[in-house]
CSV table of C-alpha atoms in Angstrom, one decimal:
chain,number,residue,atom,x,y,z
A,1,UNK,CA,-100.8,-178.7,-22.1
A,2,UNK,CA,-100.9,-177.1,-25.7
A,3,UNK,CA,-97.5,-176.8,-27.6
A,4,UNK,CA,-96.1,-173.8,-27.8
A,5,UNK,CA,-97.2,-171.7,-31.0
A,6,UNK,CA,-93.9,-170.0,-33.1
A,7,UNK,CA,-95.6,-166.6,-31.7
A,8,UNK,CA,-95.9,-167.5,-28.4
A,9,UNK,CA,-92.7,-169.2,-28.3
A,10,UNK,CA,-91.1,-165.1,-29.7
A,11,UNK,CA,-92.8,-163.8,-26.9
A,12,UNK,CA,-91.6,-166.0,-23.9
A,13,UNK,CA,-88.5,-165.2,-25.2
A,14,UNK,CA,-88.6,-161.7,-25.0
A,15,UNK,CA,-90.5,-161.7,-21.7
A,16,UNK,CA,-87.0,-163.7,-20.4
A,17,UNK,CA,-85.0,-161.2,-22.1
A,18,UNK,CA,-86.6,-158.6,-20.4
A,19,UNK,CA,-86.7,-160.4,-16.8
A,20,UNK,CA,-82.6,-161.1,-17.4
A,21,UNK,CA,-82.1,-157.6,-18.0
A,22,UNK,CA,-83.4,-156.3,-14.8
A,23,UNK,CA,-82.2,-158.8,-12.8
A,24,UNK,CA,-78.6,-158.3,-14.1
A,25,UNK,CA,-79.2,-154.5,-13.1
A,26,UNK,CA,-81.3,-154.9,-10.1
A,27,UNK,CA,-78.0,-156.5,-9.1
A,28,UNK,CA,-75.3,-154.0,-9.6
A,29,UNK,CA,-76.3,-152.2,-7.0
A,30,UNK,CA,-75.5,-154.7,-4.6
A,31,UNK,CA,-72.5,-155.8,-6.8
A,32,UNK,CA,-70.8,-152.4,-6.3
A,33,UNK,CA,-71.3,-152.9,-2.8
A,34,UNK,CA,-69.4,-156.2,-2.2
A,35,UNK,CA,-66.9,-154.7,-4.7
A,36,UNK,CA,-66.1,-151.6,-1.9
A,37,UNK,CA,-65.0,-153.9,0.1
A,38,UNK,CA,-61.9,-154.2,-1.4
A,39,UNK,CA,-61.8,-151.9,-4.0
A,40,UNK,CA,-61.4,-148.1,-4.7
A,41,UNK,CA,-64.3,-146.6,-6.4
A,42,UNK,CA,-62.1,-145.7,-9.4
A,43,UNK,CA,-60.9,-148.5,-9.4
A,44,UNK,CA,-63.9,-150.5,-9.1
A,45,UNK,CA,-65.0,-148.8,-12.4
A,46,UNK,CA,-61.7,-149.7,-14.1
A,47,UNK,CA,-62.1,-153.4,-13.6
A,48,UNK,CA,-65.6,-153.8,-14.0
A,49,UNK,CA,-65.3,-151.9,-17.4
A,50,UNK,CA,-61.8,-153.8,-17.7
A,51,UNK,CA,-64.0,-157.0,-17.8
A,52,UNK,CA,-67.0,-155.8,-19.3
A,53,UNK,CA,-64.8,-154.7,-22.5
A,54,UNK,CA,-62.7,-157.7,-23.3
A,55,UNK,CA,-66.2,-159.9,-23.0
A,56,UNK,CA,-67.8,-157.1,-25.6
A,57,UNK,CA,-64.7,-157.5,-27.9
A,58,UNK,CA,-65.4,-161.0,-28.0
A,59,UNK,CA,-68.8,-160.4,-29.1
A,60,UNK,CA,-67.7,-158.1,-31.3
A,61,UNK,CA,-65.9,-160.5,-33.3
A,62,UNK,CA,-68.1,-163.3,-33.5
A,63,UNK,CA,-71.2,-160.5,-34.3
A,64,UNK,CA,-68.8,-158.5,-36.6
A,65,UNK,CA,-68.9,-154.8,-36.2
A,66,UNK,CA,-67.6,-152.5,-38.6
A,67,UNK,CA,-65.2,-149.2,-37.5
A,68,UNK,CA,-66.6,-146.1,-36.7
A,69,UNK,CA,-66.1,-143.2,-39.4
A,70,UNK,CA,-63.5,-140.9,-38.3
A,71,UNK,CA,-66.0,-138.1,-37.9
A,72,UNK,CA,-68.0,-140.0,-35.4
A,73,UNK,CA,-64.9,-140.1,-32.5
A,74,UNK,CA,-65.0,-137.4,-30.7
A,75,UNK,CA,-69.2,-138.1,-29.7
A,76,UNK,CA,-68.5,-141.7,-29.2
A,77,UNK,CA,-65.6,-140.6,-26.5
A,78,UNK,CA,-68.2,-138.4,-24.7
A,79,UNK,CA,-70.9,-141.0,-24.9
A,80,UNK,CA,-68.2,-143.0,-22.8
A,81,UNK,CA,-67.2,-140.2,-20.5
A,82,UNK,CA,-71.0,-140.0,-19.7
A,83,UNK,CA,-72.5,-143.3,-20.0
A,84,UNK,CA,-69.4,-145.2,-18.1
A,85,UNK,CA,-66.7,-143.0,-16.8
A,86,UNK,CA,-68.9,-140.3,-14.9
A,87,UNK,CA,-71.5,-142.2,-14.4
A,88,UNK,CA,-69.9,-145.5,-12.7
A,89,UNK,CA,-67.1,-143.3,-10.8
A,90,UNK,CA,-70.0,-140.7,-9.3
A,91,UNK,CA,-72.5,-144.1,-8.4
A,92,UNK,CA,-69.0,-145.8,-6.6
A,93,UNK,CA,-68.2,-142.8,-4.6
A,94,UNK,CA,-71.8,-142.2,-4.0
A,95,UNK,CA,-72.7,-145.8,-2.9
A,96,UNK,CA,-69.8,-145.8,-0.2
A,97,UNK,CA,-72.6,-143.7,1.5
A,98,UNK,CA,-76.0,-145.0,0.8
A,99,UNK,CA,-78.2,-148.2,0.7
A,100,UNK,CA,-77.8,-150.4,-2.6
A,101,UNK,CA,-82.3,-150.3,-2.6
A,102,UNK,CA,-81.9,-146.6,-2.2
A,103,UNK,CA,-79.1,-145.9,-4.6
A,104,UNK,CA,-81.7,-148.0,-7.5
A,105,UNK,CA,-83.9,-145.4,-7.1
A,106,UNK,CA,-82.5,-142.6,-7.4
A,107,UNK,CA,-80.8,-143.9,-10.4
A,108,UNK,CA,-83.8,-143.8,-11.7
A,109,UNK,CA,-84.6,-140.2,-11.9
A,110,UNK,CA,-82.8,-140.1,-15.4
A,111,UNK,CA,-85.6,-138.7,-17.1
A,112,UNK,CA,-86.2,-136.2,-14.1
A,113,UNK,CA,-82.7,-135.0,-15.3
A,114,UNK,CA,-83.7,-135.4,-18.9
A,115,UNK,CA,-86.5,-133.1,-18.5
A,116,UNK,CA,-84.9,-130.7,-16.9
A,117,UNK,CA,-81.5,-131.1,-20.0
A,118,UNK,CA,-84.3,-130.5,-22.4
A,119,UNK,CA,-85.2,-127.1,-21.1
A,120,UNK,CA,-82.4,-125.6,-19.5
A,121,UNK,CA,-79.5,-126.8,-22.2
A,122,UNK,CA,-81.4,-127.8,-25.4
A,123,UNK,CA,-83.6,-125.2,-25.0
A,124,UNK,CA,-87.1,-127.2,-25.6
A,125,UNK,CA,-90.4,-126.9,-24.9
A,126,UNK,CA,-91.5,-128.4,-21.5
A,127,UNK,CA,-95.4,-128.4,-20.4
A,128,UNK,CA,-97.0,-128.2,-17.4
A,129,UNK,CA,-97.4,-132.2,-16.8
A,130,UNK,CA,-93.8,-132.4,-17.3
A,131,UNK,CA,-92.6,-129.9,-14.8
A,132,UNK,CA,-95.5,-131.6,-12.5
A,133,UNK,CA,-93.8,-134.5,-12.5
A,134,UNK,CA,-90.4,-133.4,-12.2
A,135,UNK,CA,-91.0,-131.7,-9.1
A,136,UNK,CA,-92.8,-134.5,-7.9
A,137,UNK,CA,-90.1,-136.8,-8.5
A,138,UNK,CA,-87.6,-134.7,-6.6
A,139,UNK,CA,-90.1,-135.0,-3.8
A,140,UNK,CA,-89.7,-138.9,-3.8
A,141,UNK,CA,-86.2,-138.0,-4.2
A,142,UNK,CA,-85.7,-136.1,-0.7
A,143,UNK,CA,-88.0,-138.3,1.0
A,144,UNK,CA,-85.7,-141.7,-0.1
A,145,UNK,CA,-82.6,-139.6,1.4
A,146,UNK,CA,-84.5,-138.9,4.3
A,147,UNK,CA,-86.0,-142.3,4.8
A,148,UNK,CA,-82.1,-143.7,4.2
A,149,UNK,CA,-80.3,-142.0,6.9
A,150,UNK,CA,-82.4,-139.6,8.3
A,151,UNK,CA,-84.0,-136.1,7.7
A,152,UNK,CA,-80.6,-134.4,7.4
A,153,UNK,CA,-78.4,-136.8,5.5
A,154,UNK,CA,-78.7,-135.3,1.7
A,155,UNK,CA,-74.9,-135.1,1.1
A,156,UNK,CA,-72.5,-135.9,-0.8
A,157,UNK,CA,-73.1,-139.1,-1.5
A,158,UNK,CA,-76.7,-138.9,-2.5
A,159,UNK,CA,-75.9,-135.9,-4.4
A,160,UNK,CA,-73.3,-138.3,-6.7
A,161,UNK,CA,-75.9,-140.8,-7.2
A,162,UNK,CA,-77.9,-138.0,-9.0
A,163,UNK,CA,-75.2,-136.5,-10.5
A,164,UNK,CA,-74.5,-140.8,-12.1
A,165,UNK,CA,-78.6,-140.2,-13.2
A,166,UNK,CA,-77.3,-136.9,-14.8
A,167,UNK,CA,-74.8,-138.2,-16.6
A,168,UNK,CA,-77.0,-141.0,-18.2
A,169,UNK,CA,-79.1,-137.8,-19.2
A,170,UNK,CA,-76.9,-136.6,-21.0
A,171,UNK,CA,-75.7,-140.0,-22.2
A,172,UNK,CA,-79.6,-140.5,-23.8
A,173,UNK,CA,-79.3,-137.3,-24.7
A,174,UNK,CA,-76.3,-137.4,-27.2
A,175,UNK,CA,-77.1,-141.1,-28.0
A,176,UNK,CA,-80.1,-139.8,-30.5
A,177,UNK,CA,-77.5,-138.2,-32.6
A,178,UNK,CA,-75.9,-141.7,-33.3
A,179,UNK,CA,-78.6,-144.1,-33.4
A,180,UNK,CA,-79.3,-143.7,-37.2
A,181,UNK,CA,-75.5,-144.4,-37.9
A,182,UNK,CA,-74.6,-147.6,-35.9
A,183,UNK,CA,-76.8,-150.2,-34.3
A,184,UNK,CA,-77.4,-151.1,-30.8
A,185,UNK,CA,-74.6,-153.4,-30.6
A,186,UNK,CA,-71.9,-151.3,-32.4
A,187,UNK,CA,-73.1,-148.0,-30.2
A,188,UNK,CA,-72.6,-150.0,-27.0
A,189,UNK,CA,-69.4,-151.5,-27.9
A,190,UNK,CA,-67.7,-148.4,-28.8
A,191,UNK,CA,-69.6,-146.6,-25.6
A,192,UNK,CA,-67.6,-149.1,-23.5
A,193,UNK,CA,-64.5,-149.3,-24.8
A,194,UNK,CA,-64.3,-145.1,-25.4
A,195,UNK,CA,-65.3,-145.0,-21.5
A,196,UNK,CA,-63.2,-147.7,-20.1
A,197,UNK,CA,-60.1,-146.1,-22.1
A,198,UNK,CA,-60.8,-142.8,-20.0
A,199,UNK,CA,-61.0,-145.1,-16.8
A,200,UNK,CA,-57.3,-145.9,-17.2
A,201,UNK,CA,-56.3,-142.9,-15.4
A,202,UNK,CA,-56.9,-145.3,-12.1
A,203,UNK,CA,-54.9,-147.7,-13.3
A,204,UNK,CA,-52.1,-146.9,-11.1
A,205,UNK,CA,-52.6,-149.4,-7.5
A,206,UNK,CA,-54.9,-151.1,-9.1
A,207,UNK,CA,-52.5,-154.5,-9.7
A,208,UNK,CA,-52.4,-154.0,-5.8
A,209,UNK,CA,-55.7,-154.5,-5.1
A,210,UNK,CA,-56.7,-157.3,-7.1
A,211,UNK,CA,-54.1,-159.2,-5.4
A,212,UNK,CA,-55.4,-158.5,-1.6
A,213,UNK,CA,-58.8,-158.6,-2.9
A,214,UNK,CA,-60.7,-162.0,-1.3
A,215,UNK,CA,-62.5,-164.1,-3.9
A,216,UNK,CA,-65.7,-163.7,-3.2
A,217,UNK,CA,-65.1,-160.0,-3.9
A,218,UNK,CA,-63.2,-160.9,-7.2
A,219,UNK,CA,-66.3,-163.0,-8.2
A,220,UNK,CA,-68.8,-159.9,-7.5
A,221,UNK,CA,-66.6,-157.5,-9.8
A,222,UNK,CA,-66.6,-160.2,-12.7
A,223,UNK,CA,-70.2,-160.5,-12.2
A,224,UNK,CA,-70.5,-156.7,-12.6
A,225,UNK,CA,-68.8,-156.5,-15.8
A,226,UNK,CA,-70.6,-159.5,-17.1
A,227,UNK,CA,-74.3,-159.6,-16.5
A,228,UNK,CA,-75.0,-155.7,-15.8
A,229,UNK,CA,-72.5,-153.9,-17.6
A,230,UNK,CA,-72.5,-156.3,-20.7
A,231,UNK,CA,-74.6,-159.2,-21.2
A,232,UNK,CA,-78.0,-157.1,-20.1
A,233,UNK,CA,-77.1,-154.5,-23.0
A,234,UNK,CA,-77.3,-157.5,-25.5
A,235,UNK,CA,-80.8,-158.9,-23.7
A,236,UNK,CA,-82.2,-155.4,-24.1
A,237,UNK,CA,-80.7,-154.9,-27.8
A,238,UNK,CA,-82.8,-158.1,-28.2
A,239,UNK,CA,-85.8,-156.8,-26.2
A,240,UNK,CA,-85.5,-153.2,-28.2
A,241,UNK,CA,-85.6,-155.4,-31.7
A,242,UNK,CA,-89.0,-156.7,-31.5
A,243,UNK,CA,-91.0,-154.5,-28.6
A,244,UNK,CA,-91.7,-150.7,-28.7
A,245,UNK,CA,-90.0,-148.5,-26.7
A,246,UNK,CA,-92.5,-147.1,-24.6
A,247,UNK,CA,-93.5,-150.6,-23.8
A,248,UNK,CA,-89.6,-151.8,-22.8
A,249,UNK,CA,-89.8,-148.5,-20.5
A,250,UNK,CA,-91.9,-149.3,-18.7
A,251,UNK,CA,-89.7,-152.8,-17.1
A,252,UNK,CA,-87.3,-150.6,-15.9
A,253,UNK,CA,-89.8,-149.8,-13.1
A,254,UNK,CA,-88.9,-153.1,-11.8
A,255,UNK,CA,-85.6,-152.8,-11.5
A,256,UNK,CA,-85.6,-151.0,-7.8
A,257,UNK,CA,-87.8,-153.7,-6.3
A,258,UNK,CA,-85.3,-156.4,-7.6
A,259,UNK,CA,-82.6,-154.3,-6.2
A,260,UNK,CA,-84.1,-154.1,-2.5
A,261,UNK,CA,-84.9,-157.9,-2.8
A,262,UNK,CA,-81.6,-158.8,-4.5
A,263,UNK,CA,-79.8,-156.4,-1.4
A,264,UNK,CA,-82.0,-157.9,1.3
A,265,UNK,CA,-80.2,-161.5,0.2
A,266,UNK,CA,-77.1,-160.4,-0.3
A,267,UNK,CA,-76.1,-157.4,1.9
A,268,UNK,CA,-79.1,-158.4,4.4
A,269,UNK,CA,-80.1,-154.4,3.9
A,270,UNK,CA,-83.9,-153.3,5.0
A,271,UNK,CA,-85.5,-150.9,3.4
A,272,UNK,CA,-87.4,-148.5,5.5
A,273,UNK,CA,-91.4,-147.2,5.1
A,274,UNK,CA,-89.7,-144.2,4.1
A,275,UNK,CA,-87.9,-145.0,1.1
A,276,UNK,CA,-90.6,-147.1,0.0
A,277,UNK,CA,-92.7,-144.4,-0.2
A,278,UNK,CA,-90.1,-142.6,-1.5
A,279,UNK,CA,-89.8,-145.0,-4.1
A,280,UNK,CA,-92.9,-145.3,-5.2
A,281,UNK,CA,-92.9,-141.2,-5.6
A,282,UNK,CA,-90.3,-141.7,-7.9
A,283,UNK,CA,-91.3,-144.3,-10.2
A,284,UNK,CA,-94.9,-142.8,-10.3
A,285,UNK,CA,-93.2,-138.9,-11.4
A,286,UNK,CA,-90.9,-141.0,-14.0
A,287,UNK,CA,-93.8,-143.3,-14.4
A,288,UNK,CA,-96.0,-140.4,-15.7
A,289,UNK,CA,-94.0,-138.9,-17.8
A,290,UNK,CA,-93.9,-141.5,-20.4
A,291,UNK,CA,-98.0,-141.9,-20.3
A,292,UNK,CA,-97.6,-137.8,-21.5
A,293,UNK,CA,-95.4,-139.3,-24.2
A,294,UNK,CA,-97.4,-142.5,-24.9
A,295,UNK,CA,-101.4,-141.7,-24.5
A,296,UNK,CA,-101.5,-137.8,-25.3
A,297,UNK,CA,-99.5,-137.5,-28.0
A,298,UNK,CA,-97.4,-134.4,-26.5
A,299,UNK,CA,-94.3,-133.3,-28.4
A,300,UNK,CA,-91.7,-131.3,-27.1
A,301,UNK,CA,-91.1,-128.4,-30.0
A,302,UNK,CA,-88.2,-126.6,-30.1
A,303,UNK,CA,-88.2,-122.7,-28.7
C-alpha cells in the first residue's frame, strides 16, 4: 500500500470531518428523543445549550476569541434567539409528536424557507426554478407528514418542526451580515451563549428534573450538547476552511439517512415507503436549488 501523500493525507481529513459532522447531527434527532423522556422541551433546550456553552467557553480560551464590538450585540442576541432558542424549543415541542427520521427531513427544508425569506421579507428576485422547487419541496413535505402518521396528521407538531427550519432561515439569513466581522468560531460562540442566555427563562424546575432524570437519559442530553450542538460546529468550521461551500452543501443531504439509521438503532423507529419518498422529494427540491446556484450562474438581484 502507497504512503499517504501530505495532499491526500488534507483530504482524508476533511472527508472525516465532514462524516463527524453529520453523524453528530444525524444523531440529535434521536438524542432529543431519549432526552423527552425525562425532560421538558424548554428545558431540554436549556441543558443541552447549558452544556454545549461551558464546552465552547473552553474552547474559547484555549482558541482565544476576542469581544464583540459593542455595536454588534443586539444582531448577535437575535442570531441566538433564532439559531438556538426558537429553533431548539419549536424542534422539542415538535418532536414530542413525530418520528426522529421524519423530523431530519423536514429540518431540512431551510432553504425552502430561505427562498421564500428572500422574496416575501427581503424583497429579492426569485426565478422560476426556484419557485419550482419550493413548491416541490413542500410536496415532499406533506407527503413525509402523511407517510408519518397518516393523511390527516399535519399539526401542530409538524408545523413546529418547520417553524425550527424557519428560524435557521432567518438565522442564515442575518448570519451574512456578520461573517466579514468575526470568524466561524467567534460567530458560533457568541450565537450560543446569546441564545442559551435567553433559554434561562426555563430555568425554573429544571434542578428538579435533572435529579429524577435516569442516566442513560442524562448521558443523551450531554451527548447533545457535545457532538451536535458543539463539537460538529468546530468539524464544519474545519470542513468550511479548506472546501467550497457549494461542495460542503451538498453533505448535508446525508444527514436524514443517518438519522433514520441512527433512530432505527436507537429508538428501533421504521420509516415508512411514504416518508421515504417523501424524503427523497425533499432533498431533490433543496437538492436543486443549489445546482441553480452552482452550474447556472443565477443571481438573485434586488427589486
Amino acid at each position: 500500500m502507497q504512503p499517504l501523500t501530505p495532499s491526500s493525507h488534507h483530504s482524508v481529513k476533511i472527508i472525516l470531518a465532514m462524516a463527524f459532522a453529520v453523524g453528530c447531527w444525524g444523531y440529535s434527532p434521536t438524542g432529543i428523543h431519549v432526552g423527552l423522556q425525562a425532560y421538558d422541551p424548554g428545558h431540554l433546550a436549556l441543558l443541552r445549550f447549558l452544556v454545549a456553552s461551558i464546552f465552547m467557553a473552553v474552547v474559547a480560551v484555549f482558541r482565544g476569541i476576542h469581544l464583540p464590538h459593542m455595536r454588534d450585540w443586539p444582531l448577535l442576541i437575535v442570531l441566538g434567539f433564532f439559531a438556538v432558542s426558537l429553533h431548539h424549543v419549536a424542534l422539542n415541542f415538535g418532536q414530542q409528536g413525530i418520528s426522529a427520521g421524519a423530523s431530519s427531513v423536514l429540518a431540512q427544508t431551510t432553504p425552502l424557507f430561505s427562498t421564500l425569506l428572500a422574496r416575501f421579507v427581503f424583497k429579492d428576485r426569485v426565478s422560476v426554478w426556484r419557485w419550482g422547487c419550493v413548491f416541490l419541496g413542500l410536496t415532499g413535505v406533506v407527503i413525509v407528514v402523511a407517510g408519518d402518521h397518516g393523511l390527516g396528521s399535519i399539526n401542530a407538531h409538524s408545523l413546529l418542526i418547520l417553524l425550527a427550519a424557519v428560524s435557521w432561515s432567518f438565522y442564515f439569513a442575518l448570519q451574512k451580515h456578520q461573517s466579514g466581522r468575526y470568524d466561524g468560531l467567534t460567530l458560533v460562540c457568541y450565537t450560543v451563549w446569546s441564545g442559551t442566555a435567553l433559554l434561562l427563562a426555563y430555568l425554573p424546575g429544571l434542578a428538579s428534573e435533572i435529579v429524577s432524570a435516569p442516566l442513560h437519559v442524562q448521558w443523551a442530553v450531554v451527548a447533545l450538547g457535545v457532538f451536535p450542538s458543539a463539537l460538529a460546529y468546530l468539524a464544519w468550521a474545519f470542513v468550511l476552511a479548506h472546501v467550497d461551500l457549494s461542495r460542503a452543501t451538498m453533505t448535508m443531504y446525508l444527514i436524514p439517512p443517518a438519522a433514520m439509521a441512527i433512530a432505527s438503532v436507537g429508538l428501533g423507529e421504521q420509516p415508512t415507503l411514504m416518508v421515504l419518498v417523501g424524503a427523497v422529494v425533499v432533498l431533490v427540491s433543496v437538492l436543486a436549488l443549489n445546482l441553480e446556484r452552482r452550474f447556472f450562474g443565477i443571481q438573485v438581484a434586488s427589486a
